PDB file of C-alpha atoms in Angstrom:
ATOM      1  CA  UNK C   7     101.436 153.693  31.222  1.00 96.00           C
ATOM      2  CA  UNK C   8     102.456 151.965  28.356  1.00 98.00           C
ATOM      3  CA  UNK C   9     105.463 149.393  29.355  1.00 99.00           C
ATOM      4  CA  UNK C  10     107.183 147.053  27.211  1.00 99.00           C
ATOM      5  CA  UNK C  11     109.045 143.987  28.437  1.00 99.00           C
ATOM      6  CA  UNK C  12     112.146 142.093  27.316  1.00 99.00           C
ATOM      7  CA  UNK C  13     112.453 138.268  28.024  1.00 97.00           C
ATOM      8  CA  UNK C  14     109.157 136.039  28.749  1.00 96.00           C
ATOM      9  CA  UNK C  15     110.707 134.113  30.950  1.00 91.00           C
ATOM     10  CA  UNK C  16     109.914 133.833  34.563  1.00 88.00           C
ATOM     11  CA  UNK C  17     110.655 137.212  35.621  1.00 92.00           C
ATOM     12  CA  UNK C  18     109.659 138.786  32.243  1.00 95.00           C
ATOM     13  CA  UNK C  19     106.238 136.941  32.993  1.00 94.00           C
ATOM     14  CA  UNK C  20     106.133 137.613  36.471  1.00 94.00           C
ATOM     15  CA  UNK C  21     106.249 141.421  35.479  1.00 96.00           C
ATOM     16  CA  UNK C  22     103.776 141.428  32.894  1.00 97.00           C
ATOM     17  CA  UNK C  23     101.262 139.715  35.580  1.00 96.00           C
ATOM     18  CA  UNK C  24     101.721 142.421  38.154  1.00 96.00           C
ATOM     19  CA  UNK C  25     102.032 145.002  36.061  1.00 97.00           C
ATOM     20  CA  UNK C  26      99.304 144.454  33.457  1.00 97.00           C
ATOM     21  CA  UNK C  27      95.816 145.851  35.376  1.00 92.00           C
ATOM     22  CA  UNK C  28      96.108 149.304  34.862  1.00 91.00           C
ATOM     23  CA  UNK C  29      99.018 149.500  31.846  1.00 98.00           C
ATOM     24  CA  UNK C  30      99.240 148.597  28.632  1.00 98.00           C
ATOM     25  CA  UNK C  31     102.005 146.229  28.478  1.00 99.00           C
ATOM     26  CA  UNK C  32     103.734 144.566  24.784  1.00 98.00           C
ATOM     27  CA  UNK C  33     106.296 141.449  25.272  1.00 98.00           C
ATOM     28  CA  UNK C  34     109.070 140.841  23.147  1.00 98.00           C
ATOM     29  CA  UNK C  35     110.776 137.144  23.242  1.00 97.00           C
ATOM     30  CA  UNK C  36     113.385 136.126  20.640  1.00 95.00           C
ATOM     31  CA  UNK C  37     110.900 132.511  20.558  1.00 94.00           C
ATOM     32  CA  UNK C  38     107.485 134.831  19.471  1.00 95.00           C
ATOM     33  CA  UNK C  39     105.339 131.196  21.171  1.00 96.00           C
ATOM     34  CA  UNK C  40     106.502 132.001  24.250  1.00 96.00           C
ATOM     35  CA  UNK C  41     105.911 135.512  24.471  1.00 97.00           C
ATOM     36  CA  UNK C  42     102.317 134.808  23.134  1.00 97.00           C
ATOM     37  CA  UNK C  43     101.596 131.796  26.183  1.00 97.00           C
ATOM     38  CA  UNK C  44     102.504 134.813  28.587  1.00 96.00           C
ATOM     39  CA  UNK C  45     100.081 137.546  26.525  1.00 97.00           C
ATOM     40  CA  UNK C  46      97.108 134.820  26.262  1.00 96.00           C
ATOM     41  CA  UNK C  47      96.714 134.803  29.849  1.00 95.00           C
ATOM     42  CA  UNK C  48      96.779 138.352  30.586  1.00 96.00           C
ATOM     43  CA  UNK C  49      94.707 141.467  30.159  1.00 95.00           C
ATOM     44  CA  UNK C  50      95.823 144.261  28.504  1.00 96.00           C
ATOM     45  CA  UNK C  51      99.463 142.245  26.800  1.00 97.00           C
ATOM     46  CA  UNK C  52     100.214 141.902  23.691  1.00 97.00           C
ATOM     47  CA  UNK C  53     102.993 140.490  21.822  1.00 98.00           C
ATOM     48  CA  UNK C  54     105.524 142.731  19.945  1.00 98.00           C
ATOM     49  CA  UNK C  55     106.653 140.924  16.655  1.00 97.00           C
ATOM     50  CA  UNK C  56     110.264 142.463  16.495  1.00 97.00           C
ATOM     51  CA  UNK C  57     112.378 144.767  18.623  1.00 97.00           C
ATOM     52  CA  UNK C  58     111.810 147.149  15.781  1.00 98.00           C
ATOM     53  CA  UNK C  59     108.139 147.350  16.898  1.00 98.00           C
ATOM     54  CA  UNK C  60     108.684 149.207  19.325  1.00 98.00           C
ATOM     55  CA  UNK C  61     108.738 151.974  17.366  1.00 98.00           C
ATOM     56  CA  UNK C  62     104.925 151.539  16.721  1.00 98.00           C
ATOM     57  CA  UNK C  63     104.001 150.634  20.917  1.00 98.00           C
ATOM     58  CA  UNK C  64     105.860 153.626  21.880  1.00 98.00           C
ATOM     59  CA  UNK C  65     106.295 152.439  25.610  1.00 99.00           C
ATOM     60  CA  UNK C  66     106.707 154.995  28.620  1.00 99.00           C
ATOM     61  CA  UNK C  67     108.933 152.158  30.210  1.00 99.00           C
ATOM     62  CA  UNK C  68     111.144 149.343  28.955  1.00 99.00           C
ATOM     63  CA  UNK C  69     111.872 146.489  31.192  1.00 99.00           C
ATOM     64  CA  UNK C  70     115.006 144.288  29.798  1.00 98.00           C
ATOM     65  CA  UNK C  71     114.187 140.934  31.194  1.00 96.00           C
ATOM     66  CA  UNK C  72     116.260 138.801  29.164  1.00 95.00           C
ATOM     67  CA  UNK C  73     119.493 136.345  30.336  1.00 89.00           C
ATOM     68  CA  UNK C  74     122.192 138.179  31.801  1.00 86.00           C
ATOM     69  CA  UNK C  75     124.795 137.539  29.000  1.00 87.00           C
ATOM     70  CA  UNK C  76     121.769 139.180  26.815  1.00 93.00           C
ATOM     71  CA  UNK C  77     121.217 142.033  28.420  1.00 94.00           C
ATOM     72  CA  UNK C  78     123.257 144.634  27.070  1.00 95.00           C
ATOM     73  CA  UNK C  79     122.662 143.712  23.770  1.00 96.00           C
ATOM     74  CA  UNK C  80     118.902 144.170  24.064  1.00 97.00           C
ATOM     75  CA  UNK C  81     119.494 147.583  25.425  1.00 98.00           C
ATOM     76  CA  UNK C  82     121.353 148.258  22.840  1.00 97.00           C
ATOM     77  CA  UNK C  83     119.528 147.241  20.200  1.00 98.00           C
ATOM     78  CA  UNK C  84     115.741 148.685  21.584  1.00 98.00           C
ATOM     79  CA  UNK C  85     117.959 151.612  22.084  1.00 98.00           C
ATOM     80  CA  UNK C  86     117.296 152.547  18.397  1.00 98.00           C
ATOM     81  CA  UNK C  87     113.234 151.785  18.388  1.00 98.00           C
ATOM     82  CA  UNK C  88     112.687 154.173  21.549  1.00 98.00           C
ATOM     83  CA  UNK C  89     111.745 157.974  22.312  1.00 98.00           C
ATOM     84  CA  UNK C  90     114.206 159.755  24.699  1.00 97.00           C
ATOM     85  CA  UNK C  91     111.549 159.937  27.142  1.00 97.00           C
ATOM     86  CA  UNK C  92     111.442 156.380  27.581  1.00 99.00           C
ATOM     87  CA  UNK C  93     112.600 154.510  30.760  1.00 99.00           C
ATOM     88  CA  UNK C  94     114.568 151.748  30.775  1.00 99.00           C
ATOM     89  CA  UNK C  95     114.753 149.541  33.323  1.00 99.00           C
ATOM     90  CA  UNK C  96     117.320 146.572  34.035  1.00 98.00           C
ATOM     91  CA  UNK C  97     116.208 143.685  36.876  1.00 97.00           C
ATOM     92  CA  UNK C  98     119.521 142.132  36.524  1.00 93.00           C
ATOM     93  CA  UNK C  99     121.462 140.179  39.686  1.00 89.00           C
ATOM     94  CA  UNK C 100     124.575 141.241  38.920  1.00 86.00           C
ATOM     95  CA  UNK C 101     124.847 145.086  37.507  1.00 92.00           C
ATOM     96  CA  UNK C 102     128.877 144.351  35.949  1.00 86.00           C
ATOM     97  CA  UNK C 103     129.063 147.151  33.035  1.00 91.00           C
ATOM     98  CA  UNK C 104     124.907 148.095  33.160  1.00 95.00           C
ATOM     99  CA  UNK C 105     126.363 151.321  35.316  1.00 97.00           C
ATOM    100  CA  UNK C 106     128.644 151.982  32.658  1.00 97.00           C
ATOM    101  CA  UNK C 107     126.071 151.841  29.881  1.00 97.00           C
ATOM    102  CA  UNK C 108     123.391 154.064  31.420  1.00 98.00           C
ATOM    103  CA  UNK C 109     126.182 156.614  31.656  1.00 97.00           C
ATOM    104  CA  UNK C 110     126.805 156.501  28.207  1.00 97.00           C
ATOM    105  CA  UNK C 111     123.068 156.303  26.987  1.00 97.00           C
ATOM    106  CA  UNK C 112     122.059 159.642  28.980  1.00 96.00           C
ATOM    107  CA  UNK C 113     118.675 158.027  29.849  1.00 98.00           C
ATOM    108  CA  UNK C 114     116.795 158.197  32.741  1.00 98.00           C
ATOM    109  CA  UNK C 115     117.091 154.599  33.917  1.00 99.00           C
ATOM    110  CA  UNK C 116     115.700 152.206  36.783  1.00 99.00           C
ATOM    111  CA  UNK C 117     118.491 149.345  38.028  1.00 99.00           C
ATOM    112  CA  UNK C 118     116.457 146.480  40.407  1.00 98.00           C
ATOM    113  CA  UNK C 119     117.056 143.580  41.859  1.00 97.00           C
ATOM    114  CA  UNK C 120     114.259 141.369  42.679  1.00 94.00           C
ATOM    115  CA  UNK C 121     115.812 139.030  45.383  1.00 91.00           C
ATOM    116  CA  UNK C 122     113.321 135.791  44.713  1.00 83.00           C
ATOM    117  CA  UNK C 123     114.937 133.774  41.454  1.00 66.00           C
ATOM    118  CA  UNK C 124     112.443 131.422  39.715  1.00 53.00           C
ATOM    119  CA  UNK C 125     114.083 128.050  41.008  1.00 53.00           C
ATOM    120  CA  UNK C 126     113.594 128.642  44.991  1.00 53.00           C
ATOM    121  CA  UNK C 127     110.677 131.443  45.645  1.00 58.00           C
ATOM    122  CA  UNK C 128     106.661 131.399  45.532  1.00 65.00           C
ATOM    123  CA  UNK C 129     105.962 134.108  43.521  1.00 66.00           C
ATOM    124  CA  UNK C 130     102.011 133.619  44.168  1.00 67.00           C
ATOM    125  CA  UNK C 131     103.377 134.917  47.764  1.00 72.00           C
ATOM    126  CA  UNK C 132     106.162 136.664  48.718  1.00 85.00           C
ATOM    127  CA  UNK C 133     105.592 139.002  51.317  1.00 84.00           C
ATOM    128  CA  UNK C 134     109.058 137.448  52.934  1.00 82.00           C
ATOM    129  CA  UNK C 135     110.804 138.015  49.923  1.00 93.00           C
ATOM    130  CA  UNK C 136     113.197 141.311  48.912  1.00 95.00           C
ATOM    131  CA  UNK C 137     113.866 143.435  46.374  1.00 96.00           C
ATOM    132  CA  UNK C 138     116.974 145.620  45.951  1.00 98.00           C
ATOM    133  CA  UNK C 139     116.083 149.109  44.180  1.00 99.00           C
ATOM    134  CA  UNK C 140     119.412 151.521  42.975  1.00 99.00           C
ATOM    135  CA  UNK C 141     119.623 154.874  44.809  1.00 98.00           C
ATOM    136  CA  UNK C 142     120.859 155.969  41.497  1.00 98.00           C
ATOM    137  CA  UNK C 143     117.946 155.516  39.875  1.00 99.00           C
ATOM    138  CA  UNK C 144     115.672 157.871  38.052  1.00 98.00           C
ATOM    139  CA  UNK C 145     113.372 158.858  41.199  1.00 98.00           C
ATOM    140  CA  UNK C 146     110.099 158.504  39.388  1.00 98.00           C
ATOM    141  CA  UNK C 147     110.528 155.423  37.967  1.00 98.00           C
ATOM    142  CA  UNK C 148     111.941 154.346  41.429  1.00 99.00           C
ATOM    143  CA  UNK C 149     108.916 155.334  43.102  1.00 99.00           C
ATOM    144  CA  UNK C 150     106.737 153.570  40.155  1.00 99.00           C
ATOM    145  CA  UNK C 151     108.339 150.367  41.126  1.00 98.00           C
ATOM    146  CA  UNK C 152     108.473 150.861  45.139  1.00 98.00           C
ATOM    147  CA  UNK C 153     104.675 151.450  44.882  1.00 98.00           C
ATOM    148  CA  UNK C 154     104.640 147.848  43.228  1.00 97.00           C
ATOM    149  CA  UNK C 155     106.623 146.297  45.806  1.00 96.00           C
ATOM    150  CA  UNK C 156     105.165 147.874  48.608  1.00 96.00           C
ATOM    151  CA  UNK C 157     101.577 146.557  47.237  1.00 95.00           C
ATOM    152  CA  UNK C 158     103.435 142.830  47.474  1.00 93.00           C
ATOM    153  CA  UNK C 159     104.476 143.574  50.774  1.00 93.00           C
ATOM    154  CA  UNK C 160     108.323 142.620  49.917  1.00 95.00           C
ATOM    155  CA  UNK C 161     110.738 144.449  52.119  1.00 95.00           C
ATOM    156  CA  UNK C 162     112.502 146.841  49.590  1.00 97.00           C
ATOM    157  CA  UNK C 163     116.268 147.835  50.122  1.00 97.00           C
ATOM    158  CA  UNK C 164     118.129 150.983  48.902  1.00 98.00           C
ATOM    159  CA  UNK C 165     121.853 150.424  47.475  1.00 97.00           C
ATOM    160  CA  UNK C 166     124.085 152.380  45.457  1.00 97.00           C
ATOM    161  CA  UNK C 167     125.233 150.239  42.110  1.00 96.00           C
ATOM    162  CA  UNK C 168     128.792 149.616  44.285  1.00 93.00           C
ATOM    163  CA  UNK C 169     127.099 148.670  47.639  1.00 95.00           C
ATOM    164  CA  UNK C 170     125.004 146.225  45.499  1.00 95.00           C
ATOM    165  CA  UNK C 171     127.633 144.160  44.879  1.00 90.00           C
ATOM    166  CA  UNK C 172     129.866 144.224  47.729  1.00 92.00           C
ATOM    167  CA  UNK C 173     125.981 142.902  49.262  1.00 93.00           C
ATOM    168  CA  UNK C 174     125.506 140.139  46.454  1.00 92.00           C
ATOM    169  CA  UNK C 175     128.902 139.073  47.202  1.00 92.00           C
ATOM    170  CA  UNK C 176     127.829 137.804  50.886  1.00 92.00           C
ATOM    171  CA  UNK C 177     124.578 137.345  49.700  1.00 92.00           C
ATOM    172  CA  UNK C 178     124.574 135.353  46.803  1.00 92.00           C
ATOM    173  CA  UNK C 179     128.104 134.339  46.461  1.00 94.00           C
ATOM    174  CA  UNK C 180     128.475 132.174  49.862  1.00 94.00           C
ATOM    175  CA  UNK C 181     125.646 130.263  49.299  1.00 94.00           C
ATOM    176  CA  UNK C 182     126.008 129.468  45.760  1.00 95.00           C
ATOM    177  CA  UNK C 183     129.857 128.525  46.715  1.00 95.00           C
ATOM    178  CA  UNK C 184     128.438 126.364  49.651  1.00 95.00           C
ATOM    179  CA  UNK C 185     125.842 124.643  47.492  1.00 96.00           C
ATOM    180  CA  UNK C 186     128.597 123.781  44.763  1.00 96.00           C
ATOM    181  CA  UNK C 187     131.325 122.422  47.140  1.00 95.00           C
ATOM    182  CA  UNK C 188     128.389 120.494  48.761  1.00 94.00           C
ATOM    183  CA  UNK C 189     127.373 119.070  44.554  1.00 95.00           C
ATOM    184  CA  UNK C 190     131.426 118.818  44.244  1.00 95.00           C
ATOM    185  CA  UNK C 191     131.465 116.212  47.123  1.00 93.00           C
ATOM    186  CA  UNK C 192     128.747 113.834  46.000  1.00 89.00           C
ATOM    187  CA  UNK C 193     128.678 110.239  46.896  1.00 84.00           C
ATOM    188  CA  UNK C 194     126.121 108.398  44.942  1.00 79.00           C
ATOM    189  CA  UNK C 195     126.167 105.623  47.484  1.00 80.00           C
ATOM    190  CA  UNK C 196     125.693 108.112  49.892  1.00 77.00           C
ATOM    191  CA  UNK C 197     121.978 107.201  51.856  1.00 85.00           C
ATOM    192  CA  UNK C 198     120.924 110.186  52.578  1.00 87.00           C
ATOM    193  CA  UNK C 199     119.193 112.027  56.058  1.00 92.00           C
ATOM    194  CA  UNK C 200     117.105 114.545  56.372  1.00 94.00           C
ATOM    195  CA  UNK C 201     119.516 117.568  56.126  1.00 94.00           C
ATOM    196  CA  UNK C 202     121.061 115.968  53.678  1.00 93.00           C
ATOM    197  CA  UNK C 203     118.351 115.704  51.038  1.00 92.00           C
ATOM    198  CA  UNK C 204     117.657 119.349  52.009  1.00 94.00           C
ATOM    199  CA  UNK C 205     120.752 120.582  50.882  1.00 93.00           C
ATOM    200  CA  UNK C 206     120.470 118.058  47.416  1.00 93.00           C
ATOM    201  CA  UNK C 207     117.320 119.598  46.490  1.00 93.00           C
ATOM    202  CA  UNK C 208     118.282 123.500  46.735  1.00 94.00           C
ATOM    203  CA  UNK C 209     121.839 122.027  44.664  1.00 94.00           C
ATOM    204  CA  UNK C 210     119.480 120.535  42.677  1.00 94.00           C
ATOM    205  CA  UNK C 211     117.484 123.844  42.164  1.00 92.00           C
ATOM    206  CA  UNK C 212     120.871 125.993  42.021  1.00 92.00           C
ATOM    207  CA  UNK C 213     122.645 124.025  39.092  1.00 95.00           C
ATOM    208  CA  UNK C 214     119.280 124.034  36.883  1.00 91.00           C
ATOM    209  CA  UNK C 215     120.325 128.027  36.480  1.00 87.00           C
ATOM    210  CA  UNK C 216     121.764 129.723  33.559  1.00 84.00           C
ATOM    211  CA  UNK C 217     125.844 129.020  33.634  1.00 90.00           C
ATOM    212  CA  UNK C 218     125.991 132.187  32.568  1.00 85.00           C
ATOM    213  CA  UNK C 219     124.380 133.833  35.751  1.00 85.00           C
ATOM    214  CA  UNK C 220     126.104 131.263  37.852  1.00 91.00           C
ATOM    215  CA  UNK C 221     129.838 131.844  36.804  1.00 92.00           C
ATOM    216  CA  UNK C 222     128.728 136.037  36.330  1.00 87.00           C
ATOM    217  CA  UNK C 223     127.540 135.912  40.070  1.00 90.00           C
ATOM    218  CA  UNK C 224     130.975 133.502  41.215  1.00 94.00           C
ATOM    219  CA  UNK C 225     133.267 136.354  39.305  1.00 91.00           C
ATOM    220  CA  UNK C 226     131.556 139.424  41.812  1.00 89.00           C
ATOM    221  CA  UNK C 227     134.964 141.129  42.356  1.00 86.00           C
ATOM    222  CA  UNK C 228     134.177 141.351  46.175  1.00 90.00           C
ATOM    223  CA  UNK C 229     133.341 137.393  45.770  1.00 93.00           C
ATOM    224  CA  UNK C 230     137.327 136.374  46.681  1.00 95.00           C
ATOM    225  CA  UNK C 231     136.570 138.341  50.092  1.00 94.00           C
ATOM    226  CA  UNK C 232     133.667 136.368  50.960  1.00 94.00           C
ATOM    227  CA  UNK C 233     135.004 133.131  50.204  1.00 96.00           C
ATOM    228  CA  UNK C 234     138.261 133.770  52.437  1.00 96.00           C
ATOM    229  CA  UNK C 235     136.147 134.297  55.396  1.00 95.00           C
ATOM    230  CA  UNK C 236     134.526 131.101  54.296  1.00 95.00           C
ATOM    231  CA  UNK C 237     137.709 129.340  53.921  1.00 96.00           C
ATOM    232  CA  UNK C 238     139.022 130.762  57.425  1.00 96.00           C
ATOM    233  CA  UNK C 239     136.144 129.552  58.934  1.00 96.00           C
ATOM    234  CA  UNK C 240     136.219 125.920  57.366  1.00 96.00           C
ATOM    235  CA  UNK C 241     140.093 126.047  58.884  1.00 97.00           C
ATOM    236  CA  UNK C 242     138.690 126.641  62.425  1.00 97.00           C
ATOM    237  CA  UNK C 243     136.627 123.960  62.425  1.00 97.00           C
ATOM    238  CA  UNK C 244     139.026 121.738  60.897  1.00 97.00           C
ATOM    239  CA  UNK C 245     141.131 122.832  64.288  1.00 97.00           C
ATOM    240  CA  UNK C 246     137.890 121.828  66.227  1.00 97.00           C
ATOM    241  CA  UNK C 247     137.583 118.492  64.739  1.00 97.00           C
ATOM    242  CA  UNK C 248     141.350 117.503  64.709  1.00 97.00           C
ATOM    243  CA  UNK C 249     142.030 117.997  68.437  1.00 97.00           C
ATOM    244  CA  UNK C 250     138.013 116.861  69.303  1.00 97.00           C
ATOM    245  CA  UNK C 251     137.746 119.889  71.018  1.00 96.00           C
ATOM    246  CA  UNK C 252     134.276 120.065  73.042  1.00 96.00           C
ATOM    247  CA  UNK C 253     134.730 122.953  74.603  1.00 97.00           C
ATOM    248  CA  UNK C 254     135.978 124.823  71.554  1.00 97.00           C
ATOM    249  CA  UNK C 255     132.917 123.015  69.719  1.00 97.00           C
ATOM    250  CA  UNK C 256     130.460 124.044  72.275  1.00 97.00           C
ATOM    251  CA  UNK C 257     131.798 127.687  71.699  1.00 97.00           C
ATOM    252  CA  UNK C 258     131.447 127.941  68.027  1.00 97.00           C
ATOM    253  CA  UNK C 259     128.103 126.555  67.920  1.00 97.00           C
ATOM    254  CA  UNK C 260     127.301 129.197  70.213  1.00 98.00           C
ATOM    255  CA  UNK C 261     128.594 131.775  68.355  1.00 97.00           C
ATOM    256  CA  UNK C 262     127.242 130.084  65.351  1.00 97.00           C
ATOM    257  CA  UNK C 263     123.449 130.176  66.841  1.00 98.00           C
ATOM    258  CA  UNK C 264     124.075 133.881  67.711  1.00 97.00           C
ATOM    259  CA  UNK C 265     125.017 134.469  64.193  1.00 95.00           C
ATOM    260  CA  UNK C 266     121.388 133.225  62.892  1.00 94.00           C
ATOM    261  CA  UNK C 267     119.201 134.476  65.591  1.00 92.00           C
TER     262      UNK C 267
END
């Protein structure tokens, strides 16, 4: 198959990697050096010079790998250098509008979500990683990319575009909002425990991300759900801690334990 990718960044690279024994694959990056670091190391990759090259690759597949706030834009614009026939593919984290837009195109279409961003996951290993594929995806280029996954033994999950983000809005949402209250509430003279330097280095990790992907996953509508729960929750415990409650202590941190087992 002949498959040409978006964005050389980490997942645009990642892709190219796994995908290049056995297809042809062409990268496109709006920096050409970066897309040609990726290509050097690969078999089979080669660099495309401009979107409108396309037009001479004729790919099977396009991947659109680029930054979130990009995304629609590149579609829209390799829209014009493409056959009818080809695939498109989005791996984006948060799918606001991209439903909208394959609606409109009439394409057959892939939407994924590969659950292991570049700042926190091994991507030499992930076999306890996921990946999120659309049920309203084209079904052969659904099974292309479940045959991928399967082969790097990530534990693959079927959601419609709308149970997709009600998900990503426990998901992703909670933890991002729990990592940037924790960043919020810095001490610098703070000395700093074990736990403590845990939680610094995935803020740490979580801040060096795109704004853009950080305030696009924040604005989830179902994120204001989440974050009441949250919010009800940090109440309780403020209850607990007020009236030094052991016994009501002793049975949330049951409860809590439950929750994670």
């Amino acid at each position: 198959m002949r498959i040409a990718i978006l964005g050389a960044g980490h997942m645009g690279s990642w892709l190219a990697k796994e995908l290049s024994s056995g297809h042809e694959i062409a990268i496109y990056n709006r920096t050409p050096e970066k897309a040609k670091t990726v290509a050097s190391a690969l078999r089979n990759t080669n660099v495309l010079p401009s979107i409108a090259a396309l037009e001479q690759f004729k790919p099977d597949m396009l991947i659109n790998a680029v930054s979130l706030q990009n995304t629609m834009e590149a579609f829209e614009e390799a829209a014009k250098h493409i056959s009818r026939e080809c695939i498109i593919v989005d791996v984006a984290s948060v799918k606001s509008g991209i439903p909208e837009y394959y609606a409109k195109s009439g394409r057959r279409f892939v939407s994924l979500h590969p659950m292991f961003g570049p700042t926190f996951a091994n991507v030499e290993a992930l076999e306890d990683e996921n990946a999120v594929i659309i049920r309203e995806s084209d079904p052969e280029g659904a099974a292309f990319f479940r045959k991928l996954f399967e082969r790097l033994r990530l534990r693959i999950f079927d959601y419609t575009f709308s149970e997709h983000d009600q998900m990503m809005a426990y998901s992703l949402t909670v933890p991002f909002a729990s990592t940037l209250v924790f960043a919020a509430c810095m001490n610098s003279k703070a000395v700093p425990g074990t736990t403590f330097k845990k939680h610094m280095k995935i803020a740490k990790g979580l801040l060096s991300e795109d704004d853009h992907l950080l305030a696009e996953i924040l604005f989830n509508p179902n994120s204001l759900v989440e974050l009441e729960k949250v919010a009800n929750r940090l109440e309780f415990l403020k209850h607990i801690i007020r009236g030094k409650d052991y016994e009501e202590a002793r049975k949330f941190f049951a409860k809590l334990r439950k929750n994670i087992s």
